Structure formats: C-alpha cells, structure tokens
Amino acid sequence: VGLGGQKRSLLPPSRRQRSIPRPPRAARVVLCGFASHRLKMINVVGRPPLDAAGVRLCTFEHVLCDTSSMPCDWLPCHTEELRRDAMVNGTVPITLENLGQIRRDPCCSAENFVLDSCDDAARELESAFGAEGGAVVCDLTTVDEGRDVDGLARVAARLGESVAVCFGASLPAADVARGSEDEMRVALERQLVVGVDVATDVARNFAAGAPAAPRAAFVGPLRPALDEGTIPILYDGHPDIPYIRAAAAAASRQGAPVVVVLPGYEGAQLRKCVRAVIELADAPAWVFRVARLDDQHHTGDLGDLLELAPNVLVVADGWYRPCDQGPRPPSKYLLSHYIAAQDRIVVAAGVRYRTQLRRYGGAGYGAGLIAVRDATDRDINFAAAAPSLAWYRPPKKRPADVVELQCSRCGRSFEVRRGHHYGKFDFVYCGRGCLDAHRDAGFDASEVTGPTASAQGV
C-alpha cells in the first residue's frame, strides 16, 4: 500500500504485464503428482502393487546412486561455472570441517555424489513425505549410475506404510551399444513384467503379496544426447534412436510411462528436443525432466511443452542451493499463478548428492513440495488430485492350475484346483459325501477302492 493509500504492485513491470488471474482453488493439484488417466496400479518395491486411488503424492528423485564418475553437465542445479571441468573429480572428504566448502562446490568431493546409505535414505524420505498419507518416490537412477534394487528394498523395509519407492527399467550402456532394438525392448519389458532379482535375505522382508522380484514402474530414465545445433536433432543414424524406440515399445506393451532427462536448454531449444522425441515413437506417457527452474527457464516454457501432446508430463527440479551462481528460482507469485494451474507438472527437489540431504544441511527431498505449498498459501487441493496418479497396468492374472485326482474311497476321477480338495489322513475324496461315509465307517481301509493321497503326490 502506497503513501496515498493506493495499492501498488511489488512485481517488476515485466512480470506485471504477464500476470494472469489466480486459478480457482478447485483447479489446483498436487504439483508433486502427475496425471495419466489410464492405469490403476503402481509397482513399488517390497509391497504389492499400490492402488493409484490411494496415492496422494508422487515425485522423481535419486534415492540411491553413484554418479561420482558421471559428467556433471547432467546435474540440473549446476551453472556453467561448475560444469567447466566436465567431471566430478574432487577428493575432498565429507567431514564437518569441509561441509561448508562442499556445499559451495559439490564437485570438489566425489564422495558427495555417492548416495549409498539405506538408513539415511529411509530417514530423509520419511521426514519429507511420511505425513502425506500416501507418497510414491520414483528413483531416477539408471543401471550405469548404480541403480540398486536390493538397496531400494532395504529402504522400503525401513519406511512406514505412507511412503513407497519404485524404480525404472533401464539397461547398461554396453548392452545398448551392442543390442538390437528388439533385444532391448524384450530386456526392458522383462523388468516391467517379470521384475529384477534381489538377494534372498532382502526378499524375506517383503510384505505379504509382494512379488519376489520387484517390478519396474516406468521405463528410464533415458538420457539421449540431444544437440541443439544439429538439424534435425534426432538425425538418421543417431546412436540413441534405437534405445528410445525400444523403450517406447516396451512401455506401450505394458502401459508404463517413459522418463527422459533433457539437457539444460531453454525455451525453443527445449521444445525442439521434446518434439523430436515424441515424434520418434509413441508411448502411453512421456515424462520429461527439465533443468533447474529459474528466471532463465521461464515458467511459460513448461506450458509450451505440455501443449505438444496430452500425454506429456514435466518434472521441473533444482532449487536454490549455496553452490548456485545463477538466477534465483521462480518467485512464489510465479509458482502460484503460472504453475499451480497445470496438472501435468511435477515440482521436485532434484536431490543428487549428499549435501542436499537434511543430514548434511540441505533442504532434503521435500524442498519442491514445501516451495509449492508456500507459494499457494497451503491451499492446494490434495483430495482432487488423489486419483490422478495412475500409471501401470498389471500383468493379466494367470489361470489357476487344475489337477486331476482319484477319490480314495470310490475311485472316481475328478478335477480340482491345486490344494483345493477334501482330504483326511492319507485319503483324498471327490466330495463331502465320500468323506462323511468313510468317516462314519471309522476310515476303514477295506472300503478304499482308489489310490491314497501320497500315491498321487498330494
């Protein structure tokens, strides 16, 4: 309010011009969830598939990973100053004395890029999402980045009932380089349907009804080399084309989404990359993870991506950290007015290394959720978004095995489901009548005209 009693806008003129009316409360959704209105179940680790109607929150993060040998240009929070060395090659150990230095420059410590503690992961996830009453955390770690399904199972065993974890189907780079498109599709689809084997001691902690081999919930993440300078971006002979097509084919056959990580481009270049991918192959849903959301990546860019297709969803992550030298994240005003009305945008924390965890002084996995809640004055309509997360179509139920037995008393053959028949002692009966008659006779062996149960392998 100005000195004369008139209200004045606190926004700069450029933002005043592009402001839009605040969306009604009923139109808001959980920004850490996304919509795909086809499927009903979600595969999670260590538990039976979740009913999507009971899931209130979803986010995409790295839970367990080792990216100490990966190019740091994939890290969405890093600016050009931190990407010049191209690799994480620092040797500074994580100690209390070095914590401030590592938080300012995460790349000075290769140890910082190893998330391998199941206890830390469970504690951080429970702290961030335990009160949400139904959260799914999708681990964005690929095989080459140290995807650890055994570790995720140990994390799941330490979590409460309100938080679950899942992972994506991915292949190592060596298999992608030498495999055909059909071979890659089969391998990815196997992780969606059959699952990934885990150690015996890990499987003992699974909940009742959980698959012995945890199944992937999505395909990816894919990290195609998309060069904005090439025309077209996915030119004939591009090395990533077979893998993208194989991933889309596997996802289409099983009804799973495909997650793609995009380079740190802006505006039109980002739109070109997304268009090139979705025009290459069809998938039930495309989830694109974009670089750090800030004033250089205007929030309107996300809306442009959503307009490309109704099955496109966006994960925007990377919030202000001590290591960032570039622009600050979008203001609460922009979050509330430009993003809150979009039901296909996930605002994540972008956790990739240890100093982002609360234990090491970071904001933790809940940074994106907290930012959105603060921006919208905590009036997001959670109930309206609860049934919108529906990804995965479970495999068809296999018919029960039918076996043929002979009644021990009358000798008649009959078919039953395995384990479903009348029996007493070493006798098997075709029905309740033979059982009662033999019981009334004191189970006299002279009345037995058919084979015993043990003789039939029962």
Coordinates of C-alpha atoms in Angstrom, one line a residue:
V1 CA 0.0 0.0 0.0
G2 CA 1.5 3.3 -1.1
L3 CA 1.6 6.5 1.0
G4 CA -1.6 7.8 -0.5
G5 CA -3.5 4.6 0.4
Q6 CA -3.4 3.1 -3.1
K7 CA -2.3 -0.4 -3.6
R8 CA 1.0 -0.8 -5.5
S9 CA 2.3 -4.0 -7.2
L10 CA 5.6 -5.3 -5.8
L11 CA 6.3 -7.1 -9.1
P12 CA 8.6 -5.6 -11.7
P13 CA 6.8 -4.2 -14.8
S14 CA 7.7 -7.2 -17.0
R15 CA 6.0 -9.6 -14.6
R16 CA 3.0 -7.3 -14.1
Q17 CA 2.3 -7.5 -17.8
R18 CA 2.2 -11.2 -18.0
S19 CA 0.3 -11.9 -14.8
I20 CA -2.9 -13.9 -15.1
P21 CA -5.8 -14.3 -12.8
R22 CA -5.2 -16.7 -9.9
P23 CA -6.8 -20.1 -10.7
P24 CA -9.7 -21.2 -8.5
R25 CA -8.9 -23.5 -5.6
A26 CA -10.7 -26.5 -7.2
A27 CA -8.3 -26.2 -10.3
R28 CA -5.2 -26.7 -8.3
V29 CA -3.5 -30.0 -8.0
V30 CA -0.6 -31.6 -6.2
L31 CA 2.5 -30.5 -8.2
C32 CA 4.5 -33.5 -7.0
G33 CA 2.0 -35.8 -8.7
F34 CA 1.1 -36.1 -12.3
A35 CA -1.9 -37.3 -14.3
S36 CA -2.2 -40.2 -16.6
H37 CA -5.8 -41.3 -16.6
R38 CA -5.4 -44.9 -18.0
L39 CA -3.9 -47.2 -15.4
K40 CA -4.9 -48.2 -12.0
M41 CA -1.9 -49.9 -10.2
I42 CA 1.7 -48.8 -9.4
N43 CA 4.5 -51.3 -8.9
V44 CA 6.5 -50.5 -5.8
V45 CA 9.4 -52.3 -4.2
G46 CA 8.7 -54.8 -1.4
R47 CA 5.0 -54.4 -1.4
P48 CA 2.0 -55.4 -3.5
P49 CA 1.2 -53.0 -6.4
L50 CA -0.5 -49.9 -5.0
D51 CA -4.0 -48.8 -5.9
A52 CA -3.4 -45.4 -7.6
A53 CA -6.6 -44.0 -5.9
G54 CA -4.8 -44.2 -2.6
V55 CA -1.7 -42.3 -3.8
R56 CA -1.7 -38.6 -2.9
L57 CA 1.8 -37.6 -3.9
C58 CA 4.5 -38.5 -6.3
T59 CA 8.0 -37.2 -7.0
F60 CA 11.0 -38.2 -9.0
E61 CA 14.4 -38.2 -7.2
H62 CA 17.6 -40.1 -6.9
V63 CA 17.4 -42.3 -3.8
L64 CA 20.5 -44.5 -4.1
C65 CA 23.1 -43.7 -6.7
D66 CA 26.8 -43.3 -7.5
T67 CA 27.4 -40.5 -10.0
S68 CA 30.9 -39.7 -9.0
S69 CA 32.2 -40.8 -12.4
M70 CA 29.4 -39.3 -14.5
P71 CA 29.6 -36.0 -16.4
C72 CA 28.3 -33.3 -14.1
D73 CA 26.6 -31.5 -17.0
W74 CA 23.6 -33.8 -16.2
L75 CA 23.2 -32.1 -12.9
P76 CA 20.4 -29.7 -13.4
C77 CA 21.3 -27.4 -10.5
H78 CA 24.8 -26.6 -11.7
T79 CA 25.7 -23.5 -13.6
E80 CA 28.3 -23.1 -16.4
E81 CA 31.0 -22.3 -13.8
L82 CA 30.6 -25.7 -12.2
R83 CA 30.4 -27.6 -15.4
R84 CA 33.7 -26.5 -16.9
D85 CA 35.6 -29.4 -15.5
A86 CA 33.0 -31.8 -17.1
M87 CA 33.5 -34.5 -14.4
V88 CA 33.2 -34.8 -10.7
N89 CA 36.8 -35.4 -9.8
G90 CA 37.4 -33.7 -6.4
T91 CA 38.9 -35.7 -3.5
V92 CA 37.7 -33.6 -0.5
P93 CA 36.3 -36.0 2.1
I94 CA 32.9 -35.2 3.7
T95 CA 33.7 -34.1 7.2
L96 CA 32.2 -31.4 9.5
E97 CA 35.2 -29.2 8.7
N98 CA 34.8 -29.5 4.9
L99 CA 31.0 -29.3 4.8
G100 CA 30.8 -25.6 4.1
Q101 CA 33.3 -25.9 1.2
I102 CA 31.5 -28.9 -0.3
R103 CA 28.1 -27.2 -0.1
R104 CA 29.5 -24.2 -2.1
D105 CA 31.2 -26.5 -4.6
P106 CA 29.7 -30.0 -4.6
C107 CA 32.1 -31.2 -7.4
C108 CA 35.1 -30.8 -5.1
S109 CA 34.1 -34.1 -3.4
A110 CA 33.5 -37.3 -5.4
E111 CA 32.3 -38.9 -2.2
N112 CA 29.5 -36.3 -2.2
F113 CA 28.0 -37.9 -5.3
V114 CA 27.5 -41.3 -3.7
L115 CA 24.2 -41.9 -2.0
D116 CA 24.5 -45.4 -0.6
S117 CA 23.1 -45.3 2.9
C118 CA 19.7 -47.1 3.1
D119 CA 19.3 -45.7 6.7
D120 CA 19.8 -42.1 5.5
A121 CA 17.5 -42.6 2.5
A122 CA 14.7 -44.0 4.6
R123 CA 15.1 -41.3 7.3
E124 CA 15.1 -38.5 4.7
L125 CA 12.1 -39.8 2.7
E126 CA 10.1 -40.5 5.8
S127 CA 10.8 -37.0 7.1
A128 CA 9.8 -35.4 3.8
F129 CA 6.7 -37.4 2.9
G130 CA 5.7 -39.5 5.9
A131 CA 2.9 -37.1 6.8
E132 CA 1.4 -37.0 3.3
G133 CA -0.7 -40.2 3.8
G134 CA 0.4 -42.0 0.6
A135 CA 3.5 -41.0 -1.3
V136 CA 5.5 -42.7 -4.1
V137 CA 9.1 -41.8 -4.7
C138 CA 10.4 -42.8 -8.2
D139 CA 14.2 -43.5 -8.1
L140 CA 15.7 -41.8 -11.2
T141 CA 18.9 -43.8 -11.1
T142 CA 20.0 -45.8 -14.1
V143 CA 22.0 -49.0 -14.1
D144 CA 25.2 -47.1 -15.1
E145 CA 24.5 -44.7 -12.2
G146 CA 24.4 -47.5 -9.7
R147 CA 20.7 -48.5 -9.6
D148 CA 20.4 -50.7 -6.5
V149 CA 17.2 -52.6 -6.3
D150 CA 18.4 -54.6 -3.3
G151 CA 19.2 -51.3 -1.6
L152 CA 15.8 -49.9 -2.5
A153 CA 14.2 -53.0 -1.0
R154 CA 16.1 -52.3 2.3
V155 CA 14.9 -48.7 2.2
A156 CA 11.3 -49.8 1.6
A157 CA 11.6 -52.1 4.7
R158 CA 12.6 -49.1 6.8
L159 CA 9.8 -46.9 5.6
G160 CA 6.3 -46.5 7.1
E161 CA 3.1 -47.5 5.3
S162 CA 2.6 -44.0 3.9
V163 CA 5.8 -43.9 1.7
A164 CA 6.8 -46.3 -1.1
V165 CA 9.7 -46.4 -3.5
C166 CA 9.8 -47.6 -7.1
F167 CA 12.4 -47.8 -9.9
G168 CA 12.6 -47.6 -13.7
A169 CA 13.6 -50.2 -16.3
S170 CA 17.0 -49.4 -17.8
L171 CA 19.9 -51.1 -19.5
P172 CA 23.7 -50.5 -19.1
A173 CA 25.3 -48.5 -21.9
A174 CA 27.3 -51.6 -23.1
D175 CA 24.1 -53.6 -23.7
V176 CA 22.5 -50.6 -25.5
A177 CA 25.6 -50.3 -27.8
R178 CA 25.6 -53.9 -28.9
G179 CA 22.0 -54.9 -28.7
S180 CA 19.3 -54.7 -31.4
E181 CA 16.1 -52.7 -30.9
D182 CA 14.1 -55.8 -30.4
E183 CA 16.5 -57.3 -27.9
M184 CA 16.5 -54.0 -25.9
R185 CA 12.7 -54.0 -25.9
V186 CA 12.5 -57.5 -24.6
A187 CA 15.0 -56.8 -21.8
L188 CA 13.2 -53.6 -20.7
E189 CA 9.8 -55.3 -20.8
R190 CA 11.1 -58.2 -18.7
Q191 CA 11.9 -55.7 -15.9
L192 CA 8.4 -54.4 -16.1
V193 CA 6.6 -57.8 -16.1
V194 CA 9.0 -60.3 -14.6
G195 CA 11.0 -58.0 -12.4
V196 CA 14.6 -57.7 -11.1
D197 CA 16.0 -60.4 -8.9
V198 CA 17.1 -59.5 -5.4
A199 CA 19.1 -61.3 -2.7
T200 CA 17.2 -63.9 -0.7
D201 CA 17.8 -62.1 2.6
V202 CA 16.3 -59.0 1.2
A203 CA 13.2 -60.7 -0.1
R204 CA 12.4 -62.0 3.4
N205 CA 11.5 -58.5 4.4
F206 CA 8.8 -58.1 1.7
A207 CA 5.2 -57.5 2.7
A208 CA 2.7 -60.3 2.1
G209 CA 1.6 -60.4 -1.5
A210 CA 4.7 -58.6 -2.8
P211 CA 6.3 -60.1 -5.9
A212 CA 9.6 -61.9 -5.1
A213 CA 11.3 -60.0 -7.9
P214 CA 10.4 -56.3 -7.7
R215 CA 9.0 -54.9 -11.0
A216 CA 9.9 -51.6 -12.6
A217 CA 7.1 -49.0 -12.5
F218 CA 8.3 -47.0 -15.6
V219 CA 10.9 -47.1 -18.3
G220 CA 14.0 -45.0 -17.9
P221 CA 15.3 -42.5 -17.3
L222 CA 16.7 -42.1 -20.8
R223 CA 19.5 -39.6 -21.3
P224 CA 19.7 -39.1 -25.1
A225 CA 22.5 -36.9 -26.4
L226 CA 20.3 -34.1 -27.9
D227 CA 22.4 -31.4 -29.6
E228 CA 20.5 -28.2 -30.2
G229 CA 22.9 -27.4 -33.1
T230 CA 22.0 -30.4 -35.2
I231 CA 19.1 -30.3 -37.7
P232 CA 17.2 -32.5 -37.1
I233 CA 18.1 -33.2 -33.5
L234 CA 17.5 -36.9 -33.9
Y235 CA 19.1 -37.3 -37.3
D236 CA 19.2 -40.6 -39.3
G237 CA 21.8 -42.8 -37.6
H238 CA 21.6 -41.0 -34.3
P239 CA 23.0 -43.6 -31.7
D240 CA 20.2 -43.1 -29.2
I241 CA 17.3 -43.7 -31.7
P242 CA 17.1 -47.5 -31.2
Y243 CA 17.1 -47.2 -27.4
I244 CA 14.3 -44.6 -27.5
R245 CA 12.2 -46.7 -29.8
A246 CA 12.8 -49.8 -27.8
A247 CA 11.8 -48.0 -24.5
A248 CA 8.7 -46.6 -26.1
A249 CA 7.7 -50.1 -27.5
A250 CA 8.2 -51.8 -24.1
A251 CA 6.2 -49.0 -22.4
S252 CA 3.4 -49.2 -24.9
R253 CA 3.0 -53.0 -24.5
Q254 CA 2.8 -52.7 -20.7
G255 CA 1.2 -49.3 -20.2
A256 CA 4.1 -47.7 -18.4
P257 CA 5.4 -44.1 -18.8
V258 CA 8.8 -43.3 -20.3
V259 CA 11.1 -40.9 -18.4
V260 CA 13.5 -38.7 -20.4
V261 CA 16.1 -36.4 -19.0
L262 CA 16.7 -33.3 -21.2
P263 CA 19.8 -31.2 -21.5
G264 CA 19.9 -27.8 -19.8
Y265 CA 18.4 -25.9 -22.8
E266 CA 15.9 -23.1 -22.7
G267 CA 12.7 -22.1 -24.4
A268 CA 12.6 -23.0 -28.1
Q269 CA 15.5 -25.5 -27.9
L270 CA 13.8 -27.4 -25.1
R271 CA 10.6 -27.6 -27.1
K272 CA 12.6 -28.9 -30.1
C273 CA 14.1 -31.7 -28.1
V274 CA 10.7 -32.8 -26.7
R275 CA 9.1 -32.6 -30.1
A276 CA 11.9 -34.8 -31.6
V277 CA 11.4 -37.5 -29.0
I278 CA 7.6 -37.7 -29.1
E279 CA 7.6 -37.7 -32.9
L280 CA 10.1 -40.6 -33.0
A281 CA 7.9 -43.1 -31.2
D282 CA 4.6 -43.5 -29.3
A283 CA 4.3 -44.1 -25.6
P284 CA 1.4 -44.1 -23.1
A285 CA 3.0 -41.1 -21.3
W286 CA 6.3 -39.1 -21.7
V287 CA 7.8 -37.7 -18.5
F288 CA 10.4 -35.1 -19.3
R289 CA 12.8 -33.9 -16.6
V290 CA 14.0 -30.4 -17.4
A291 CA 16.9 -28.5 -15.9
R292 CA 16.8 -26.1 -12.9
L293 CA 13.7 -24.0 -13.0
D294 CA 14.7 -20.3 -12.7
D295 CA 14.2 -17.0 -14.4
Q296 CA 16.2 -18.2 -17.4
H297 CA 13.8 -21.2 -17.8
H298 CA 10.6 -19.2 -17.7
T299 CA 7.6 -21.0 -16.3
G300 CA 5.8 -20.4 -19.6
D301 CA 8.3 -22.8 -21.2
L302 CA 6.8 -25.6 -19.3
G303 CA 3.3 -24.8 -20.6
D304 CA 4.8 -24.9 -24.2
L305 CA 6.0 -28.4 -23.6
L306 CA 2.6 -29.6 -22.3
E307 CA 0.9 -28.2 -25.4
L308 CA 2.9 -30.6 -27.6
A309 CA 0.8 -33.6 -26.6
P310 CA -1.8 -34.5 -24.0
N311 CA 0.4 -37.4 -22.7
V312 CA 3.5 -35.2 -22.0
L313 CA 4.4 -34.5 -18.3
V314 CA 7.2 -32.4 -17.0
V315 CA 9.4 -32.7 -13.9
A316 CA 11.0 -29.4 -13.0
D317 CA 13.6 -29.6 -10.3
G318 CA 16.6 -27.9 -8.8
W319 CA 16.1 -25.2 -6.2
Y320 CA 18.4 -22.6 -4.9
R321 CA 21.5 -24.0 -3.2
P322 CA 24.7 -22.5 -1.9
C323 CA 26.6 -23.8 -5.0
D324 CA 24.3 -21.9 -7.4
Q325 CA 25.7 -18.8 -9.0
G326 CA 22.9 -18.1 -11.5
P327 CA 19.4 -16.6 -11.1
R328 CA 17.3 -17.5 -8.1
P329 CA 14.3 -19.9 -8.5
P330 CA 10.9 -18.5 -9.5
S331 CA 9.1 -16.4 -7.0
K332 CA 6.1 -17.6 -5.1
Y333 CA 4.0 -15.5 -7.3
L334 CA 5.1 -17.2 -10.5
L335 CA 4.7 -20.6 -8.9
S336 CA 1.2 -19.8 -7.8
H337 CA 0.0 -18.2 -10.9
Y338 CA 1.8 -20.0 -13.7
I339 CA 2.4 -23.5 -12.4
A340 CA -0.3 -24.2 -9.9
A341 CA -2.9 -24.4 -12.6
Q342 CA -1.0 -27.1 -14.5
D343 CA -1.9 -30.7 -13.6
R344 CA 1.0 -32.3 -15.5
I345 CA 3.9 -30.6 -13.8
V346 CA 6.0 -32.2 -11.0
V347 CA 8.0 -29.9 -8.8
A348 CA 10.8 -32.0 -7.3
A349 CA 13.7 -31.2 -5.1
G350 CA 16.3 -32.5 -7.5
V351 CA 18.3 -34.5 -4.9
R352 CA 21.5 -35.9 -6.5
Y353 CA 24.2 -35.6 -3.8
R354 CA 24.7 -35.8 -0.1
T355 CA 24.8 -32.1 0.8
Q356 CA 21.3 -31.8 -0.5
L357 CA 20.1 -34.1 2.3
R358 CA 18.9 -32.6 5.6
R359 CA 21.5 -34.5 7.5
Y360 CA 24.2 -32.5 5.7
G361 CA 22.4 -29.2 6.0
G362 CA 20.4 -29.3 2.7
A363 CA 16.7 -28.8 2.1
G364 CA 16.0 -32.5 1.6
Y365 CA 13.5 -34.3 -0.6
G366 CA 10.7 -32.1 0.5
A367 CA 12.1 -28.9 -1.0
G368 CA 9.8 -28.9 -4.0
L369 CA 6.7 -29.7 -2.1
I370 CA 7.4 -27.0 0.6
A371 CA 8.1 -24.4 -2.1
V372 CA 4.8 -25.1 -3.8
R373 CA 2.8 -25.1 -0.6
D374 CA 4.3 -21.8 0.5
A375 CA 3.6 -20.3 -3.0
T376 CA 0.0 -21.3 -2.9
D377 CA -0.6 -20.4 0.7
R378 CA -1.1 -24.0 1.6
D379 CA -4.4 -24.3 -0.1
I380 CA -3.6 -26.9 -2.7
N381 CA -6.5 -29.3 -3.2
F382 CA -4.9 -32.6 -2.4
A383 CA -8.1 -34.5 -2.4
A384 CA -8.9 -33.5 -6.0
A385 CA -5.5 -34.8 -7.2
A386 CA -5.5 -38.1 -5.3
P387 CA -6.9 -40.3 -8.0
S388 CA -4.9 -38.7 -10.9
L389 CA -1.7 -40.8 -10.5
A390 CA -2.4 -44.0 -12.4
W391 CA 0.5 -45.5 -14.3
Y392 CA 0.8 -49.1 -14.6
R393 CA -1.3 -51.9 -16.0
P394 CA -0.5 -55.1 -14.0
P395 CA 0.0 -58.3 -15.9
K396 CA -3.0 -60.5 -16.6
K397 CA -3.8 -62.9 -13.8
R398 CA -2.7 -66.4 -14.6
P399 CA -5.3 -69.1 -14.5
A400 CA -5.1 -71.4 -11.5
D401 CA -3.5 -74.8 -12.1
V402 CA -6.1 -77.6 -12.4
V403 CA -5.1 -81.1 -11.4
E404 CA -6.9 -84.5 -11.7
L405 CA -7.1 -86.8 -8.7
Q406 CA -8.8 -90.1 -7.9
C407 CA -11.1 -90.5 -4.9
S408 CA -9.6 -92.9 -2.4
R409 CA -13.0 -94.3 -1.4
C410 CA -14.9 -94.7 -4.7
G411 CA -12.1 -94.5 -7.2
R412 CA -13.8 -91.8 -9.3
S413 CA -11.5 -89.2 -11.1
F414 CA -12.2 -85.5 -10.6
E415 CA -10.6 -82.2 -11.3
V416 CA -9.8 -79.6 -8.7
R417 CA -7.6 -76.5 -8.3
R418 CA -4.3 -77.4 -6.7
G419 CA -4.7 -77.7 -3.0
H420 CA -8.5 -77.5 -3.1
H421 CA -10.0 -80.9 -2.3
Y422 CA -11.4 -82.9 0.6
G423 CA -8.8 -85.0 2.5
K424 CA -8.2 -86.8 5.7
F425 CA -5.2 -88.8 6.9
D426 CA -3.7 -90.3 3.7
F427 CA -7.0 -90.3 1.8
V428 CA -8.4 -87.9 -0.8
Y429 CA -12.1 -87.6 -1.6
C430 CA -14.1 -86.5 -4.6
G431 CA -16.7 -84.7 -2.3
R432 CA -18.1 -84.3 1.1
G433 CA -20.3 -87.4 0.6
C434 CA -17.4 -89.8 0.3
L435 CA -15.6 -88.1 3.2
D436 CA -18.6 -88.4 5.5
A437 CA -19.3 -92.0 4.6
H438 CA -15.7 -93.0 5.2
R439 CA -15.6 -91.2 8.5
D440 CA -18.8 -92.9 9.6
A441 CA -17.1 -96.2 8.8
G442 CA -14.1 -95.3 11.0
F443 CA -11.9 -94.7 7.9
D444 CA -11.9 -98.5 7.4
A445 CA -9.2 -99.4 4.9
S446 CA -11.3 -102.2 3.4
E447 CA -13.6 -99.5 1.9
V448 CA -10.7 -97.9 0.0
T449 CA -11.0 -98.7 -3.7
G450 CA -8.8 -95.9 -5.1
P451 CA -5.2 -94.7 -4.6
T452 CA -4.1 -92.9 -1.4
A453 CA -3.2 -89.3 -1.3
S454 CA 0.6 -90.0 -1.0
A455 CA 0.4 -92.3 -4.0
Q456 CA -1.0 -89.4 -6.1
G457 CA 1.7 -86.9 -4.9
V458 CA -0.7 -85.0 -2.7

